[in-house]
Amino acid sequence: MASPSPGPREVLAPSPEAGRRVATSSSSRGGLLWRLRDKQPRLGLFEIGPGHELHRLTCMMQAGLWAATQVSTDHPLLGPPTEEDFSEVMTQVLEGFELGTLAGPAFAWLRHSLGLAEKDYQASLGPGGPYLQFLSTSKSKASFFLSHDQRFFLKTQRRKEVRALLAHLPRYMQHLRRHPHSLLARLLGVHSLRVARGKKKYFIIMQSVFYPASRISERYDIKGCEVSRWVDPAPEGSPVILVLKDLNFQGKTIYLGPQRSWLLRQMELDTAFLRELNVLDYSLLVAFHCLHKDERGPGSSLVLRTVRSVQGVQSQDEPRTQNRRLLPEAPNALHILDGPDQRYFLGLVDLTTVYGLRKRLEHLWKTLRYPGRTFSTVSPARYARRLYQWVEAHTE
């Protein structure tokens, strides 16, 4: 944004109806094509249509996000974000609700650095099609959504989690500049939504690790421990695919061949960064996708990006210090790693839990409750080391 104003500001948002028209036009998924696509089975996903308890909320989210993205489209940032950009709060007044955009200019710059066009972001998240809800095995009370094209993931967050995320945002962006192939999930926006004079709801937007999902056969959420890390799989023949956990992964291996050394080094870099932030309880998402014969082997779908592997990202570090790798010529390349026979989707998510007094007390209680067993609430140093060791033990 050319001249961002620090602190809160309030603007009158464009018409959500205009957003609905633009988003539908931009995504080209109207009419017959949209209806045909809707008939395809969505494994574990459910459209949030009229009659769904979350339909009104998601419609407001869509209209608000369309309006918020229009602001960043009309007023693009002319340079890297300033300190004021990281603290900016923009409130837009729409019909029946308010949408807050936190650190909007900073996230707009991050999206630009990833080569993500604002119009594409707007078309995916705006009123061009219903959001999707999926069955989560998480113990949190958060709600989870996907954009209609499954490209972006939305999750409700508590206020303290949002505060932690925003406090770490400058260092997070610096880490991505230094290590453009990082496994950290790409956070794309933080927002609040309030209806009338009700309580604010906060939510984040990130690039979905499991995209494109059409050929994914197995999905896992890994924390490197055993307590509460089993999920009863869906019955055979069920259309529902659950995200399974550590104990479900037993007996499986991620076969990477020459790329294993890259993954271990990147896990070392990323978990060291999270340890410095004093956070824990994050997860490594893992998914399997079988490669066809014509997709296997070097040179089939790989391109070497030597100078800048992410459009717009610039760094003073030499490429060899950034742990760059061969990226697949595919959507969501930063979260995809190809082995000899399988394509793997990998990403570190849930980066907002700080090891404060509450977590320290929880650690003491679990030590007494689960003697001799591993659980998630441990010091950030131990957590980082243990997750790295899990990857080391389960890859070849």
Coordinates of C-alpha atoms in Angstrom, one line a residue:
M1 CA 0.0 0.0 0.0
A2 CA 1.5 3.3 -1.0
S3 CA 1.1 5.2 2.2
P4 CA -0.3 2.9 4.9
S5 CA -1.7 4.4 8.0
P6 CA -0.7 2.8 11.3
G7 CA -3.3 1.5 13.6
P8 CA -7.0 0.9 13.1
R9 CA -8.9 2.4 10.2
E10 CA -12.4 2.0 8.9
V11 CA -13.6 1.9 5.4
L12 CA -16.9 1.3 3.6
A13 CA -16.5 -1.9 1.7
P14 CA -17.5 -2.4 -1.9
S15 CA -20.8 -4.3 -2.5
P16 CA -20.6 -8.0 -1.8
E17 CA -22.9 -8.5 -4.8
A18 CA -20.2 -7.0 -7.0
G19 CA -17.7 -9.4 -5.4
R20 CA -20.0 -12.3 -6.2
R21 CA -20.2 -11.3 -9.8
V22 CA -16.4 -10.7 -10.2
A23 CA -15.4 -13.9 -8.4
T24 CA -17.8 -16.0 -10.4
S25 CA -16.6 -14.5 -13.6
S26 CA -12.9 -14.7 -12.7
S27 CA -13.0 -18.3 -11.7
S28 CA -15.1 -19.3 -14.7
R29 CA -17.0 -21.9 -12.8
G30 CA -20.5 -20.8 -13.3
G31 CA -23.5 -22.5 -14.9
L32 CA -23.3 -26.0 -16.2
L33 CA -19.6 -26.5 -15.5
W34 CA -20.2 -25.7 -11.8
R35 CA -23.2 -28.0 -11.5
L36 CA -21.2 -30.9 -13.2
R37 CA -18.3 -30.4 -10.8
D38 CA -20.6 -30.5 -7.8
K39 CA -21.7 -34.0 -8.8
Q40 CA -18.2 -35.3 -8.4
P41 CA -17.6 -37.1 -5.1
R42 CA -15.7 -35.1 -2.5
L43 CA -13.9 -37.5 -0.2
G44 CA -14.4 -36.3 3.4
L45 CA -15.6 -32.8 2.2
F46 CA -19.0 -31.3 2.6
E47 CA -20.4 -28.3 0.8
I48 CA -21.6 -25.5 3.1
G49 CA -24.8 -24.8 1.3
P50 CA -28.1 -23.2 2.4
G51 CA -29.4 -25.0 5.4
H52 CA -25.9 -25.7 6.8
E53 CA -25.4 -24.2 10.3
L54 CA -22.3 -22.4 9.1
H55 CA -23.7 -21.2 5.8
R56 CA -24.4 -17.6 7.0
L57 CA -20.9 -17.3 8.6
T58 CA -19.1 -18.5 5.5
C59 CA -21.1 -16.2 3.2
M60 CA -20.0 -13.3 5.3
M61 CA -16.4 -14.5 5.2
Q62 CA -16.6 -14.7 1.4
A63 CA -18.1 -11.2 1.0
G64 CA -15.7 -9.7 3.5
L65 CA -12.6 -11.4 1.9
W66 CA -13.6 -10.2 -1.5
A67 CA -13.9 -6.6 -0.2
A68 CA -10.6 -6.9 1.7
T69 CA -8.7 -8.2 -1.3
Q70 CA -10.1 -5.5 -3.5
V71 CA -8.4 -2.9 -1.2
S72 CA -5.0 -4.6 -1.7
T73 CA -5.7 -4.9 -5.4
D74 CA -6.5 -1.2 -5.8
H75 CA -3.6 -0.1 -3.6
P76 CA -0.7 -2.4 -4.1
L77 CA 2.3 -2.2 -1.8
L78 CA 5.2 -0.4 -3.5
G79 CA 8.0 -2.0 -1.4
P80 CA 8.6 -4.4 1.5
P81 CA 6.3 -4.0 4.5
T82 CA 7.2 -1.4 7.2
E83 CA 6.7 -1.7 10.9
E84 CA 3.4 0.1 10.5
D85 CA 2.3 -2.4 7.9
F86 CA 2.7 -5.2 10.4
S87 CA 0.5 -3.4 13.0
E88 CA -2.2 -2.1 10.7
V89 CA -5.8 -3.1 11.4
M90 CA -8.4 -2.3 8.7
T91 CA -12.1 -2.6 9.5
Q92 CA -14.6 -2.8 6.7
V93 CA -18.3 -2.3 7.3
L94 CA -20.5 -4.5 5.2
E95 CA -24.1 -5.4 5.3
G96 CA -24.8 -6.8 8.8
F97 CA -21.2 -7.4 9.9
E98 CA -17.7 -6.0 10.1
L99 CA -14.5 -7.7 8.7
G100 CA -11.2 -6.8 10.2
T101 CA -7.9 -7.3 8.2
L102 CA -4.9 -7.5 10.4
A103 CA -1.4 -6.7 9.0
G104 CA -3.0 -6.6 5.6
P105 CA -0.2 -4.9 3.7
A106 CA 2.4 -7.3 5.1
F107 CA 0.3 -10.3 4.0
A108 CA -0.4 -8.8 0.6
W109 CA 3.4 -8.5 0.1
L110 CA 3.9 -12.1 1.2
R111 CA 1.3 -13.2 -1.3
H112 CA 3.0 -11.2 -4.0
S113 CA 6.4 -12.8 -3.1
L114 CA 4.8 -16.2 -3.6
G115 CA 3.7 -15.2 -7.1
L116 CA 0.0 -15.3 -6.0
A117 CA -2.1 -12.8 -8.0
E118 CA -4.6 -10.9 -5.9
K119 CA -7.4 -11.5 -8.4
D120 CA -6.8 -15.3 -8.2
Y121 CA -6.8 -15.1 -4.4
Q122 CA -10.0 -13.1 -4.5
A123 CA -11.7 -15.5 -6.9
S124 CA -10.9 -18.5 -4.8
L125 CA -12.0 -17.0 -1.5
G126 CA -14.8 -14.8 -2.6
P127 CA -18.5 -15.7 -3.4
G128 CA -17.7 -17.7 -6.5
G129 CA -18.7 -21.0 -4.9
P130 CA -19.5 -22.5 -1.5
Y131 CA -16.8 -23.2 1.0
L132 CA -16.1 -26.8 1.9
Q133 CA -16.1 -28.3 5.4
F134 CA -14.2 -31.4 6.2
L135 CA -14.1 -33.9 9.1
S136 CA -11.2 -33.0 11.4
T137 CA -9.6 -35.3 13.9
S138 CA -8.3 -32.3 15.9
K139 CA -9.1 -32.0 19.5
S140 CA -9.5 -28.2 19.3
K141 CA -12.8 -26.5 18.9
A142 CA -11.7 -24.7 15.8
S143 CA -13.7 -24.8 12.5
F144 CA -11.9 -25.8 9.3
F145 CA -12.9 -24.8 5.8
L146 CA -11.5 -25.0 2.3
S147 CA -12.1 -22.6 -0.6
H148 CA -14.4 -24.1 -3.3
D149 CA -11.3 -25.0 -5.4
Q150 CA -9.6 -26.5 -2.3
R151 CA -6.6 -24.3 -2.9
F152 CA -6.8 -22.4 0.4
F153 CA -7.4 -23.5 4.0
L154 CA -9.3 -21.4 6.5
K155 CA -9.3 -22.1 10.3
T156 CA -10.8 -20.2 13.2
Q157 CA -8.4 -19.2 15.9
R158 CA -8.5 -17.9 19.4
R159 CA -7.5 -14.3 20.1
K160 CA -4.3 -15.3 21.9
E161 CA -3.2 -17.5 19.0
V162 CA -3.7 -14.6 16.6
R163 CA -1.6 -12.4 18.9
A164 CA 1.2 -14.9 18.9
L165 CA 1.0 -15.3 15.1
L166 CA 1.2 -11.5 14.5
A167 CA 4.0 -11.1 17.0
H168 CA 6.1 -13.7 15.1
L169 CA 5.0 -12.5 11.6
P170 CA 8.1 -10.3 10.8
R171 CA 10.5 -13.2 11.8
Y172 CA 8.3 -15.7 9.9
M173 CA 8.6 -13.6 6.7
Q174 CA 12.3 -13.2 7.2
H175 CA 12.7 -17.0 7.6
L176 CA 10.8 -17.5 4.3
R177 CA 13.1 -15.0 2.5
R178 CA 16.2 -16.8 3.8
H179 CA 14.7 -20.3 3.1
P180 CA 12.3 -20.0 0.2
H181 CA 11.8 -23.8 0.1
S182 CA 10.8 -23.9 3.7
L183 CA 8.2 -26.5 4.8
L184 CA 6.4 -24.0 6.9
A185 CA 2.8 -23.5 5.8
R186 CA 2.3 -20.2 3.8
L187 CA 0.1 -18.0 5.9
L188 CA -1.8 -15.6 3.6
G189 CA -4.1 -13.6 5.9
V190 CA -5.5 -13.0 9.4
H191 CA -9.0 -11.6 9.8
S192 CA -11.7 -10.9 12.4
L193 CA -15.4 -11.0 11.8
R194 CA -18.1 -9.5 14.1
V195 CA -21.8 -9.6 13.6
A196 CA -23.7 -6.6 14.9
R197 CA -22.3 -6.1 18.5
G198 CA -21.4 -9.7 19.0
K199 CA -18.0 -11.1 19.9
K200 CA -15.2 -11.1 17.3
K201 CA -14.3 -14.4 15.6
Y202 CA -10.8 -14.7 14.3
F203 CA -9.6 -16.8 11.4
I204 CA -6.5 -17.4 9.4
I205 CA -6.0 -18.3 5.7
M206 CA -3.1 -20.4 4.4
Q207 CA -2.2 -22.3 1.3
S208 CA -3.5 -25.8 1.6
V209 CA -0.7 -28.4 2.0
F210 CA -2.9 -31.1 0.5
Y211 CA -3.5 -29.4 -2.9
P212 CA -4.2 -30.6 -5.6
A213 CA -6.1 -33.3 -3.7
S214 CA -7.7 -35.4 -6.5
R215 CA -5.1 -38.3 -6.3
I216 CA -4.2 -38.2 -2.7
S217 CA -4.7 -41.6 -1.1
E218 CA -3.6 -41.2 2.5
R219 CA -3.2 -38.2 4.8
Y220 CA -1.5 -37.9 8.2
D221 CA -1.0 -35.4 10.9
I222 CA 2.4 -36.1 12.6
K223 CA 3.6 -34.8 16.0
G224 CA 6.2 -37.4 16.8
C225 CA 4.5 -38.8 19.9
E226 CA 2.1 -41.5 20.9
V227 CA -0.5 -40.3 23.4
S228 CA -3.8 -39.6 21.6
R229 CA -2.2 -40.2 18.3
W230 CA -4.5 -42.8 16.9
V231 CA -7.6 -42.3 14.7
D232 CA -10.0 -45.1 13.9
P233 CA -9.8 -45.3 10.0
A234 CA -13.0 -44.9 8.0
P235 CA -14.7 -48.2 7.2
E236 CA -13.6 -49.9 4.0
G237 CA -15.6 -48.5 1.1
S238 CA -16.5 -45.3 2.9
P239 CA -16.4 -42.1 0.9
V240 CA -14.8 -40.3 3.8
I241 CA -11.0 -40.0 4.1
L242 CA -9.8 -38.9 7.5
V243 CA -6.5 -37.3 8.4
L244 CA -4.8 -40.0 10.4
K245 CA -2.1 -39.7 13.1
D246 CA 1.3 -41.0 14.2
L247 CA 0.2 -44.5 15.4
N248 CA -1.6 -45.0 12.1
F249 CA 1.6 -44.5 10.3
Q250 CA 3.4 -47.4 11.9
G251 CA 5.1 -49.7 9.3
K252 CA 5.1 -47.0 6.6
T253 CA 8.1 -45.3 5.1
I254 CA 8.5 -42.2 3.0
Y255 CA 10.8 -43.2 0.1
L256 CA 12.6 -40.2 -1.3
G257 CA 15.9 -41.4 -2.6
P258 CA 18.4 -38.6 -3.2
Q259 CA 15.9 -36.0 -1.9
R260 CA 16.0 -37.4 1.6
S261 CA 19.1 -35.3 2.5
W262 CA 17.3 -32.1 1.4
L263 CA 14.2 -32.9 3.5
L264 CA 16.3 -33.6 6.7
R265 CA 18.2 -30.4 6.3
Q266 CA 15.0 -28.4 5.8
M267 CA 13.4 -30.0 8.8
E268 CA 16.4 -29.1 10.8
L269 CA 16.2 -25.5 9.7
D270 CA 12.5 -25.1 10.2
T271 CA 12.2 -26.8 13.6
A272 CA 15.2 -24.8 14.8
F273 CA 13.3 -21.6 13.8
L274 CA 10.2 -22.8 15.6
R275 CA 12.3 -23.6 18.7
E276 CA 13.6 -20.0 18.6
L277 CA 10.0 -18.8 18.6
N278 CA 9.3 -20.9 21.7
V279 CA 6.4 -22.7 20.1
L280 CA 5.3 -26.4 20.2
D281 CA 2.4 -28.6 19.3
Y282 CA 2.8 -28.0 15.5
S283 CA 2.3 -30.8 13.1
L284 CA 4.0 -32.2 10.0
L285 CA 1.2 -32.9 7.5
V286 CA 2.1 -35.8 5.2
A287 CA 0.1 -37.2 2.2
F288 CA 0.7 -39.9 -0.4
H289 CA 0.0 -39.7 -4.1
C290 CA 1.0 -42.5 -6.4
L291 CA 2.9 -41.4 -9.5
H292 CA 2.0 -42.8 -12.9
K293 CA 4.9 -44.5 -14.8
D294 CA 5.3 -41.5 -17.1
E295 CA 5.6 -39.2 -14.1
R296 CA 8.5 -41.1 -12.5
G297 CA 12.2 -40.4 -12.7
P298 CA 14.3 -37.3 -13.0
G299 CA 13.4 -35.0 -15.8
S300 CA 9.8 -36.1 -16.1
S301 CA 8.3 -33.2 -14.3
L302 CA 11.1 -31.4 -12.6
V303 CA 12.6 -28.0 -13.3
L304 CA 15.7 -26.5 -11.7
R305 CA 15.1 -23.0 -10.5
T306 CA 18.5 -21.6 -9.7
V307 CA 18.2 -17.9 -9.1
R308 CA 14.7 -17.5 -7.6
S309 CA 12.5 -20.5 -7.0
V310 CA 9.7 -18.4 -5.8
Q311 CA 8.6 -15.5 -7.9
G312 CA 9.4 -12.2 -6.3
V313 CA 11.5 -13.5 -3.5
Q314 CA 14.9 -11.9 -3.2
S315 CA 17.6 -12.6 -0.6
Q316 CA 21.2 -11.6 -0.1
D317 CA 22.0 -15.2 0.9
E318 CA 23.7 -17.4 -1.6
P319 CA 21.3 -20.0 -3.1
R320 CA 23.5 -22.9 -1.7
T321 CA 22.8 -21.6 1.9
Q322 CA 19.1 -21.6 1.3
N323 CA 18.7 -25.4 0.9
R324 CA 17.1 -25.1 -2.5
R325 CA 15.9 -28.1 -4.3
L326 CA 14.4 -29.3 -7.6
L327 CA 10.7 -28.2 -7.5
P328 CA 8.1 -30.2 -9.3
E329 CA 6.4 -28.4 -12.2
A330 CA 3.0 -28.6 -10.5
P331 CA 0.7 -26.4 -8.4
N332 CA 1.7 -26.1 -4.8
A333 CA 5.3 -27.1 -5.7
L334 CA 6.7 -25.8 -2.3
H335 CA 4.8 -28.6 -0.5
I336 CA 5.4 -31.4 -2.9
L337 CA 8.4 -33.7 -2.9
D338 CA 8.7 -36.6 -5.4
G339 CA 10.2 -39.9 -4.6
P340 CA 10.9 -42.7 -7.1
D341 CA 7.3 -44.0 -7.1
Q342 CA 5.2 -41.7 -4.8
R343 CA 4.6 -37.9 -4.7
Y344 CA 4.5 -36.7 -1.1
F345 CA 2.8 -33.6 0.2
L346 CA 4.6 -32.2 3.3
G347 CA 4.1 -29.1 5.4
L348 CA 4.4 -27.8 8.9
V349 CA 1.2 -26.3 10.3
D350 CA -0.3 -24.9 13.6
L351 CA 2.5 -22.6 14.5
T352 CA 0.9 -20.5 17.2
T353 CA 1.1 -22.5 20.5
V354 CA 3.6 -20.8 22.8
Y355 CA 5.3 -22.7 25.7
G356 CA 4.0 -20.5 28.5
L357 CA 3.0 -21.2 32.0
R358 CA -0.2 -23.1 31.0
K359 CA 1.8 -25.5 28.8
R360 CA 4.5 -26.0 31.4
L361 CA 1.9 -27.0 34.0
E362 CA 0.3 -29.3 31.4
H363 CA 3.7 -30.9 30.8
L364 CA 4.0 -31.6 34.5
W365 CA 0.5 -33.1 34.7
K366 CA 1.1 -35.3 31.6
T367 CA 4.4 -36.5 33.0
L368 CA 2.5 -37.9 36.0
R369 CA -0.5 -39.1 33.9
Y370 CA 1.5 -40.9 31.2
P371 CA 4.8 -42.2 32.8
G372 CA 7.1 -43.6 30.2
R373 CA 5.0 -42.5 27.2
T374 CA 5.5 -39.7 24.7
F375 CA 3.0 -36.8 24.5
S376 CA 2.9 -33.5 22.6
T377 CA 3.3 -31.0 25.5
V378 CA 7.1 -30.9 25.9
S379 CA 9.7 -28.1 25.7
P380 CA 10.1 -26.5 22.3
A381 CA 13.7 -27.8 22.1
R382 CA 12.6 -31.4 22.8
Y383 CA 9.6 -31.1 20.5
A384 CA 11.7 -29.9 17.6
R385 CA 14.3 -32.6 18.1
R386 CA 11.7 -35.4 18.4
L387 CA 9.8 -34.4 15.3
Y388 CA 13.1 -34.2 13.3
Q389 CA 14.0 -37.7 14.6
W390 CA 10.6 -39.0 13.5
V391 CA 11.3 -37.8 10.0
E392 CA 14.8 -39.3 10.1
A393 CA 13.4 -42.6 11.2
H394 CA 10.6 -42.8 8.7
T395 CA 12.4 -41.8 5.5
E396 CA 14.7 -43.6 3.1

